[in-house]
Short mmCIF file of N, CA, C and O in Angstrom, two decimals:
data_model
loop_
_atom_site.label_atom_id
_atom_site.label_comp_id
_atom_site.label_asym_id
_atom_site.label_seq_id
_atom_site.Cartn_x
_atom_site.Cartn_y
_atom_site.Cartn_z
N UNK R 1 107.52 88.60 100.79
CA UNK R 1 106.20 88.73 101.37
C UNK R 1 105.20 89.01 100.25
O UNK R 1 105.45 89.79 99.35
N UNK R 2 104.09 88.36 100.33
CA UNK R 2 103.04 88.54 99.32
C UNK R 2 102.16 89.73 99.69
O UNK R 2 101.85 89.96 100.85
N UNK R 3 101.76 90.45 98.67
CA UNK R 3 100.76 91.50 98.84
C UNK R 3 99.67 91.24 97.84
O UNK R 3 99.92 91.16 96.64
N UNK R 4 98.48 91.10 98.32
CA UNK R 4 97.36 90.93 97.42
C UNK R 4 96.22 91.80 97.91
O UNK R 4 95.84 91.75 99.07
N UNK R 5 95.72 92.61 97.03
CA UNK R 5 94.69 93.58 97.38
C UNK R 5 93.41 92.88 97.81
O UNK R 5 92.97 91.93 97.19
N UNK R 6 92.82 93.38 98.88
CA UNK R 6 91.52 92.88 99.29
C UNK R 6 90.40 93.66 98.62
O UNK R 6 89.24 93.34 98.76
N UNK R 7 90.77 94.72 97.90
CA UNK R 7 89.77 95.54 97.21
C UNK R 7 89.38 94.85 95.90
O UNK R 7 90.23 94.48 95.11
N UNK R 8 88.09 94.69 95.70
CA UNK R 8 87.57 93.98 94.54
C UNK R 8 86.82 94.93 93.61
O UNK R 8 86.30 95.95 94.05
N UNK R 9 86.76 94.57 92.34
CA UNK R 9 85.94 95.31 91.39
C UNK R 9 84.52 94.78 91.48
O UNK R 9 84.28 93.58 91.38
N UNK R 10 83.58 95.69 91.66
CA UNK R 10 82.16 95.37 91.61
C UNK R 10 81.62 96.03 90.35
O UNK R 10 81.74 97.24 90.17
N UNK R 11 81.03 95.23 89.46
CA UNK R 11 80.66 95.68 88.12
C UNK R 11 79.14 95.68 87.96
O UNK R 11 78.47 94.73 88.36
N UNK R 12 78.63 96.76 87.34
CA UNK R 12 77.24 96.81 86.91
C UNK R 12 77.27 96.76 85.39
O UNK R 12 77.75 97.69 84.74
N UNK R 13 76.77 95.67 84.81
CA UNK R 13 76.82 95.50 83.36
C UNK R 13 75.86 96.43 82.63
O UNK R 13 76.15 96.87 81.52
N UNK R 14 74.72 96.76 83.23
CA UNK R 14 73.77 97.63 82.55
C UNK R 14 74.25 99.08 82.52
O UNK R 14 74.01 99.80 81.55
N UNK R 15 74.95 99.54 83.55
CA UNK R 15 75.48 100.91 83.58
C UNK R 15 76.87 101.02 82.95
O UNK R 15 77.35 102.12 82.71
N UNK R 16 77.52 99.88 82.73
CA UNK R 16 78.91 99.84 82.27
C UNK R 16 79.82 100.63 83.21
O UNK R 16 80.60 101.47 82.80
N UNK R 17 79.70 100.31 84.49
CA UNK R 17 80.53 100.96 85.49
C UNK R 17 81.10 99.91 86.43
O UNK R 17 80.57 98.80 86.55
N UNK R 18 82.18 100.29 87.09
CA UNK R 18 82.80 99.41 88.07
C UNK R 18 83.34 100.25 89.22
O UNK R 18 83.78 101.38 89.02
N UNK R 19 83.27 99.69 90.40
CA UNK R 19 83.81 100.33 91.58
C UNK R 19 84.76 99.36 92.23
O UNK R 19 84.51 98.16 92.25
N UNK R 20 85.84 99.87 92.76
CA UNK R 20 86.80 99.03 93.46
C UNK R 20 86.66 99.36 94.95
O UNK R 20 86.90 100.49 95.37
N UNK R 21 86.24 98.36 95.71
CA UNK R 21 86.06 98.57 97.14
C UNK R 21 86.26 97.26 97.89
O UNK R 21 86.29 96.18 97.29
N UNK R 22 86.40 97.36 99.18
CA UNK R 22 86.58 96.19 100.03
C UNK R 22 85.22 95.60 100.34
O UNK R 22 84.32 96.31 100.77
N UNK R 23 85.04 94.29 100.10
CA UNK R 23 83.74 93.66 100.41
C UNK R 23 83.45 93.77 101.90
O UNK R 23 84.32 93.53 102.73
N UNK R 24 82.22 94.14 102.23
CA UNK R 24 81.88 94.31 103.64
C UNK R 24 80.78 93.36 104.11
O UNK R 24 80.61 93.18 105.29
N UNK R 25 80.02 92.79 103.20
CA UNK R 25 78.91 91.94 103.61
C UNK R 25 78.85 90.67 102.79
O UNK R 25 79.78 90.36 102.02
N UNK R 26 77.74 89.95 102.89
CA UNK R 26 77.62 88.69 102.17
C UNK R 26 77.48 88.85 100.67
O UNK R 26 77.84 87.97 99.91
N UNK R 27 76.99 89.97 100.19
CA UNK R 27 76.82 90.19 98.75
C UNK R 27 77.28 91.58 98.37
O UNK R 27 77.51 92.43 99.23
N UNK R 28 77.45 91.82 97.09
CA UNK R 28 77.94 93.13 96.67
C UNK R 28 76.92 94.25 96.81
O UNK R 28 77.27 95.42 96.79
N UNK R 29 75.63 93.93 96.95
CA UNK R 29 74.60 94.95 97.07
C UNK R 29 74.17 95.46 95.71
O UNK R 29 74.65 95.03 94.67
N UNK R 30 73.27 96.45 95.70
CA UNK R 30 72.78 96.97 94.42
C UNK R 30 73.71 98.06 93.86
O UNK R 30 74.49 98.67 94.59
N UNK R 31 73.57 98.32 92.58
CA UNK R 31 74.31 99.37 91.90
C UNK R 31 73.87 100.73 92.46
O UNK R 31 72.67 100.98 92.57
N UNK R 32 74.80 101.62 92.80
CA UNK R 32 74.42 102.93 93.32
C UNK R 32 73.71 103.81 92.27
O UNK R 32 73.00 104.73 92.64
N UNK R 33 73.89 103.51 90.98
CA UNK R 33 73.27 104.34 89.95
C UNK R 33 71.90 103.85 89.53
O UNK R 33 70.94 104.61 89.47
N UNK R 34 71.79 102.53 89.21
CA UNK R 34 70.52 102.02 88.67
C UNK R 34 69.81 101.06 89.62
O UNK R 34 68.73 100.59 89.31
N UNK R 35 70.42 100.76 90.75
CA UNK R 35 69.89 99.81 91.74
C UNK R 35 69.81 98.38 91.19
O UNK R 35 69.12 97.53 91.72
N UNK R 36 70.52 98.12 90.08
CA UNK R 36 70.56 96.77 89.50
C UNK R 36 71.59 95.91 90.20
O UNK R 36 72.18 96.29 91.23
N UNK R 37 71.83 94.76 89.62
CA UNK R 37 72.74 93.77 90.21
C UNK R 37 74.21 94.19 90.03
O UNK R 37 74.62 94.57 88.94
N UNK R 38 74.98 94.12 91.10
CA UNK R 38 76.42 94.27 91.02
C UNK R 38 77.05 92.89 91.06
O UNK R 38 76.57 92.00 91.76
N UNK R 39 78.12 92.71 90.30
CA UNK R 39 78.82 91.42 90.26
C UNK R 39 80.21 91.62 90.83
O UNK R 39 80.94 92.53 90.42
N UNK R 40 80.60 90.76 91.76
CA UNK R 40 81.96 90.78 92.31
C UNK R 40 82.87 90.14 91.28
O UNK R 40 82.91 88.94 91.13
N UNK R 41 83.61 90.96 90.53
CA UNK R 41 84.43 90.47 89.43
C UNK R 41 85.85 90.14 89.85
O UNK R 41 86.57 89.51 89.09
N UNK R 42 86.29 90.55 91.01
CA UNK R 42 87.64 90.24 91.47
C UNK R 42 88.58 91.42 91.34
O UNK R 42 88.29 92.42 90.69
N UNK R 43 89.75 91.28 91.92
CA UNK R 43 90.72 92.37 91.97
C UNK R 43 91.52 92.52 90.68
O UNK R 43 92.03 93.59 90.38
N UNK R 44 91.62 91.47 89.87
CA UNK R 44 92.49 91.49 88.70
C UNK R 44 91.80 91.90 87.40
O UNK R 44 92.36 91.72 86.33
N UNK R 45 90.61 92.45 87.49
CA UNK R 45 89.86 92.87 86.31
C UNK R 45 90.44 94.14 85.71
O UNK R 45 90.73 95.09 86.42
N UNK R 46 90.61 94.14 84.40
CA UNK R 46 90.93 95.37 83.65
C UNK R 46 89.61 95.86 83.07
O UNK R 46 89.11 95.29 82.10
N UNK R 47 89.04 96.88 83.66
CA UNK R 47 87.72 97.36 83.28
C UNK R 47 87.79 98.08 81.93
O UNK R 47 88.61 98.97 81.75
N UNK R 48 86.92 97.70 80.97
CA UNK R 48 86.91 98.41 79.69
C UNK R 48 86.37 99.83 79.87
O UNK R 48 85.62 100.11 80.81
N UNK R 49 86.72 100.70 78.96
CA UNK R 49 86.15 102.05 78.98
C UNK R 49 84.65 101.96 78.73
O UNK R 49 84.18 101.03 78.08
N UNK R 50 83.92 102.91 79.24
CA UNK R 50 82.46 102.90 79.12
C UNK R 50 82.02 102.89 77.65
O UNK R 50 81.04 102.27 77.28
N UNK R 51 82.76 103.56 76.77
CA UNK R 51 82.42 103.63 75.34
C UNK R 51 82.78 102.34 74.59
O UNK R 51 82.36 102.16 73.45
N UNK R 52 83.56 101.46 75.18
CA UNK R 52 84.01 100.24 74.52
C UNK R 52 82.92 99.16 74.60
O UNK R 52 82.96 98.27 75.45
N UNK R 53 81.94 99.26 73.70
CA UNK R 53 80.80 98.32 73.73
C UNK R 53 81.25 96.88 73.53
O UNK R 53 80.74 95.96 74.17
N UNK R 54 82.22 96.66 72.64
CA UNK R 54 82.70 95.30 72.38
C UNK R 54 83.37 94.72 73.63
O UNK R 54 83.17 93.55 73.97
N UNK R 55 84.17 95.51 74.30
CA UNK R 55 84.82 95.06 75.52
C UNK R 55 83.82 94.69 76.61
O UNK R 55 83.99 93.71 77.33
N UNK R 56 82.75 95.49 76.73
CA UNK R 56 81.73 95.20 77.73
C UNK R 56 80.93 93.95 77.36
O UNK R 56 80.52 93.19 78.24
N UNK R 57 80.69 93.72 76.05
CA UNK R 57 80.00 92.48 75.64
C UNK R 57 80.84 91.26 76.00
O UNK R 57 80.31 90.25 76.48
N UNK R 58 82.14 91.34 75.76
CA UNK R 58 83.02 90.22 76.11
C UNK R 58 83.06 90.01 77.62
O UNK R 58 82.99 88.88 78.11
N UNK R 59 83.17 91.12 78.38
CA UNK R 59 83.18 91.02 79.84
C UNK R 59 81.87 90.41 80.34
O UNK R 59 81.89 89.55 81.23
N UNK R 60 80.75 90.81 79.76
CA UNK R 60 79.47 90.26 80.19
C UNK R 60 79.40 88.75 79.93
O UNK R 60 78.94 87.99 80.77
N UNK R 61 79.89 88.30 78.78
CA UNK R 61 79.87 86.87 78.47
C UNK R 61 80.71 86.09 79.48
O UNK R 61 80.31 85.02 79.95
N UNK R 62 81.86 86.64 79.84
CA UNK R 62 82.75 85.97 80.81
C UNK R 62 82.09 85.91 82.18
O UNK R 62 82.04 84.85 82.82
N UNK R 63 81.54 87.05 82.64
CA UNK R 63 80.94 87.08 83.98
C UNK R 63 79.66 86.24 84.04
O UNK R 63 79.41 85.57 85.03
N UNK R 64 78.85 86.26 82.98
CA UNK R 64 77.62 85.46 82.97
C UNK R 64 77.92 83.96 82.93
O UNK R 64 77.11 83.15 83.40
N UNK R 65 79.08 83.58 82.41
CA UNK R 65 79.48 82.17 82.40
C UNK R 65 79.99 81.72 83.76
O UNK R 65 80.24 80.54 83.98
N UNK R 66 80.17 82.66 84.68
CA UNK R 66 80.60 82.31 86.02
C UNK R 66 82.09 82.48 86.26
O UNK R 66 82.59 82.14 87.33
N UNK R 67 82.82 83.00 85.29
CA UNK R 67 84.25 83.26 85.48
C UNK R 67 84.44 84.62 86.10
O UNK R 67 83.70 85.56 85.80
N UNK R 68 85.42 84.74 86.97
CA UNK R 68 85.74 86.03 87.58
C UNK R 68 87.22 86.30 87.43
O UNK R 68 87.94 85.51 86.82
N UNK R 69 87.65 87.39 87.98
CA UNK R 69 89.04 87.81 87.87
C UNK R 69 89.69 87.80 89.25
O UNK R 69 90.46 88.69 89.59
N UNK R 70 89.38 86.79 90.04
CA UNK R 70 90.00 86.61 91.35
C UNK R 70 91.31 85.86 91.16
O UNK R 70 91.32 84.77 90.58
N UNK R 71 92.39 86.43 91.61
CA UNK R 71 93.69 85.78 91.51
C UNK R 71 94.09 85.24 92.87
O UNK R 71 93.30 85.18 93.80
N UNK R 72 95.33 84.89 92.97
CA UNK R 72 95.88 84.43 94.24
C UNK R 72 97.06 85.30 94.61
O UNK R 72 97.29 86.35 94.02
N UNK R 73 97.81 84.86 95.57
CA UNK R 73 98.98 85.65 95.95
C UNK R 73 100.18 85.22 95.11
O UNK R 73 100.12 84.26 94.34
N UNK R 74 101.26 85.95 95.22
CA UNK R 74 102.53 85.65 94.53
C UNK R 74 102.40 85.70 93.02
O UNK R 74 103.03 84.91 92.30
N UNK R 75 101.54 86.56 92.50
CA UNK R 75 101.45 86.75 91.06
C UNK R 75 100.64 85.73 90.31
O UNK R 75 100.66 85.69 89.09
N UNK R 76 99.91 84.87 91.00
CA UNK R 76 99.06 83.91 90.30
C UNK R 76 97.74 84.59 90.01
O UNK R 76 96.93 84.83 90.89
N UNK R 77 97.53 84.94 88.76
CA UNK R 77 96.31 85.63 88.36
C UNK R 77 95.18 84.67 88.09
O UNK R 77 95.29 83.46 88.32
N UNK R 78 94.10 85.18 87.54
CA UNK R 78 92.92 84.35 87.30
C UNK R 78 93.06 83.45 86.09
O UNK R 78 92.22 82.59 85.86
N UNK R 79 94.09 83.64 85.28
CA UNK R 79 94.24 82.86 84.06
C UNK R 79 93.70 83.64 82.88
O UNK R 79 93.36 84.82 82.99
N UNK R 80 93.62 82.99 81.73
CA UNK R 80 93.18 83.67 80.53
C UNK R 80 91.69 84.00 80.59
O UNK R 80 90.88 83.20 81.06
N UNK R 81 91.33 85.18 80.12
CA UNK R 81 89.95 85.59 79.93
C UNK R 81 89.85 86.33 78.59
O UNK R 81 90.69 87.18 78.30
N UNK R 82 88.86 86.02 77.74
CA UNK R 82 88.73 86.72 76.46
C UNK R 82 88.39 88.19 76.67
O UNK R 82 87.67 88.54 77.60
N UNK R 83 88.93 89.05 75.78
CA UNK R 83 88.72 90.49 75.91
C UNK R 83 87.90 91.08 74.76
O UNK R 83 87.54 92.25 74.81
N UNK R 84 87.63 90.30 73.73
CA UNK R 84 86.86 90.80 72.59
C UNK R 84 85.74 89.82 72.26
O UNK R 84 85.83 88.62 72.58
N UNK R 85 84.68 90.30 71.60
CA UNK R 85 83.60 89.38 71.20
C UNK R 85 84.09 88.28 70.26
O UNK R 85 83.59 87.16 70.31
N UNK R 86 85.09 88.58 69.43
CA UNK R 86 85.63 87.55 68.54
C UNK R 86 86.25 86.41 69.34
O UNK R 86 86.04 85.23 69.03
N UNK R 87 87.02 86.75 70.37
CA UNK R 87 87.63 85.71 71.21
C UNK R 87 86.55 84.90 71.92
O UNK R 87 86.68 83.69 72.08
N UNK R 88 85.47 85.56 72.33
CA UNK R 88 84.36 84.84 72.98
C UNK R 88 83.73 83.87 71.98
O UNK R 88 83.49 82.70 72.30
N UNK R 89 83.46 84.35 70.75
CA UNK R 89 82.85 83.48 69.72
C UNK R 89 83.73 82.27 69.42
O UNK R 89 83.22 81.15 69.26
N UNK R 90 85.05 82.47 69.33
CA UNK R 90 85.96 81.36 69.05
C UNK R 90 85.88 80.30 70.15
O UNK R 90 85.87 79.10 69.88
N UNK R 91 85.79 80.74 71.38
CA UNK R 91 85.75 79.79 72.49
C UNK R 91 84.38 79.12 72.62
O UNK R 91 84.28 77.97 73.01
N UNK R 92 83.32 79.84 72.27
CA UNK R 92 81.99 79.22 72.27
C UNK R 92 81.91 78.16 71.17
O UNK R 92 81.29 77.11 71.36
N UNK R 93 82.54 78.43 70.02
CA UNK R 93 82.59 77.43 68.95
C UNK R 93 83.37 76.20 69.41
O UNK R 93 82.99 75.07 69.10
N UNK R 94 84.44 76.42 70.15
CA UNK R 94 85.21 75.30 70.70
C UNK R 94 84.34 74.47 71.63
O UNK R 94 84.37 73.24 71.58
N UNK R 95 83.56 75.13 72.47
CA UNK R 95 82.67 74.41 73.39
C UNK R 95 81.65 73.57 72.64
O UNK R 95 81.41 72.42 73.00
N UNK R 96 81.06 74.14 71.59
CA UNK R 96 80.08 73.38 70.80
C UNK R 96 80.73 72.20 70.08
O UNK R 96 80.18 71.11 70.03
N UNK R 97 81.93 72.44 69.52
CA UNK R 97 82.61 71.41 68.73
C UNK R 97 83.10 70.26 69.59
O UNK R 97 83.03 69.10 69.18
N UNK R 98 83.59 70.53 70.79
CA UNK R 98 84.20 69.49 71.61
C UNK R 98 83.32 68.99 72.74
O UNK R 98 83.65 68.00 73.38
N UNK R 99 82.23 69.71 73.03
CA UNK R 99 81.39 69.33 74.17
C UNK R 99 81.95 69.82 75.49
O UNK R 99 81.45 69.45 76.55
N UNK R 100 82.95 70.65 75.43
CA UNK R 100 83.56 71.21 76.64
C UNK R 100 82.58 72.20 77.29
O UNK R 100 81.87 72.91 76.58
N UNK R 101 82.51 72.25 78.61
CA UNK R 101 81.64 73.23 79.26
C UNK R 101 82.05 74.66 78.86
O UNK R 101 83.24 74.95 78.70
N UNK R 102 81.08 75.54 78.70
CA UNK R 102 81.33 76.91 78.25
C UNK R 102 82.30 77.62 79.19
O UNK R 102 83.22 78.31 78.76
N UNK R 103 82.09 77.45 80.47
CA UNK R 103 82.96 78.11 81.46
C UNK R 103 84.42 77.72 81.25
O UNK R 103 85.31 78.55 81.30
N UNK R 104 84.67 76.45 81.00
CA UNK R 104 86.04 75.98 80.77
C UNK R 104 86.57 76.45 79.43
O UNK R 104 87.73 76.83 79.29
N UNK R 105 85.72 76.45 78.40
CA UNK R 105 86.15 76.87 77.06
C UNK R 105 86.53 78.36 77.05
O UNK R 105 87.47 78.74 76.35
N UNK R 106 85.82 79.18 77.80
CA UNK R 106 86.15 80.61 77.85
C UNK R 106 87.50 80.87 78.51
O UNK R 106 88.11 81.91 78.29
N UNK R 107 88.00 79.94 79.29
CA UNK R 107 89.28 80.11 79.96
C UNK R 107 90.45 79.53 79.18
O UNK R 107 91.60 79.60 79.63
N UNK R 108 90.19 78.98 77.97
CA UNK R 108 91.25 78.40 77.14
C UNK R 108 91.98 79.53 76.42
O UNK R 108 91.36 80.34 75.72
N UNK R 109 93.28 79.58 76.57
CA UNK R 109 94.07 80.67 75.94
C UNK R 109 94.12 80.55 74.42
O UNK R 109 94.01 81.54 73.72
N UNK R 110 94.29 79.34 73.89
CA UNK R 110 94.40 79.17 72.45
C UNK R 110 93.46 78.05 71.99
O UNK R 110 93.79 76.88 72.10
N UNK R 111 92.30 78.43 71.45
CA UNK R 111 91.33 77.39 71.06
C UNK R 111 91.79 76.57 69.86
O UNK R 111 91.32 75.46 69.66
N UNK R 112 92.72 77.08 69.05
CA UNK R 112 93.18 76.33 67.89
C UNK R 112 94.12 75.20 68.30
O UNK R 112 94.28 74.23 67.54
N UNK R 113 94.73 75.27 69.46
CA UNK R 113 95.63 74.23 69.92
C UNK R 113 94.88 72.96 70.28
O UNK R 113 95.45 71.87 70.26
N UNK R 114 93.60 73.08 70.59
CA UNK R 114 92.80 71.92 70.99
C UNK R 114 92.07 71.28 69.83
O UNK R 114 91.40 70.29 70.00
N UNK R 115 92.15 71.88 68.66
CA UNK R 115 91.43 71.34 67.49
C UNK R 115 92.13 70.16 66.90
O UNK R 115 93.27 69.96 66.93
#
């Protein structure tokens, strides 16, 4: 039997905070701290520590590109997502070099394999 959490991470990039809760409406609503935009990042997100500025920059690049951490059932996760700014830069360089869409390039596990 599959078990997959319906509780999702809702992230505020400006506050560097995340809440895990069950979606109740059409949108995630505003941030409880700053009233800014909350992003539904999915259940499989590993939230960086608030002090980890590099981790939050990488997470912001991934979320702004439209990638999320929504997985499926039976252990099928969201796939590869970069966790450091260096990994983001490598994949953005791949996108520029090959003409690949940024969203797709950020999901590539090994950018050197495509060179």
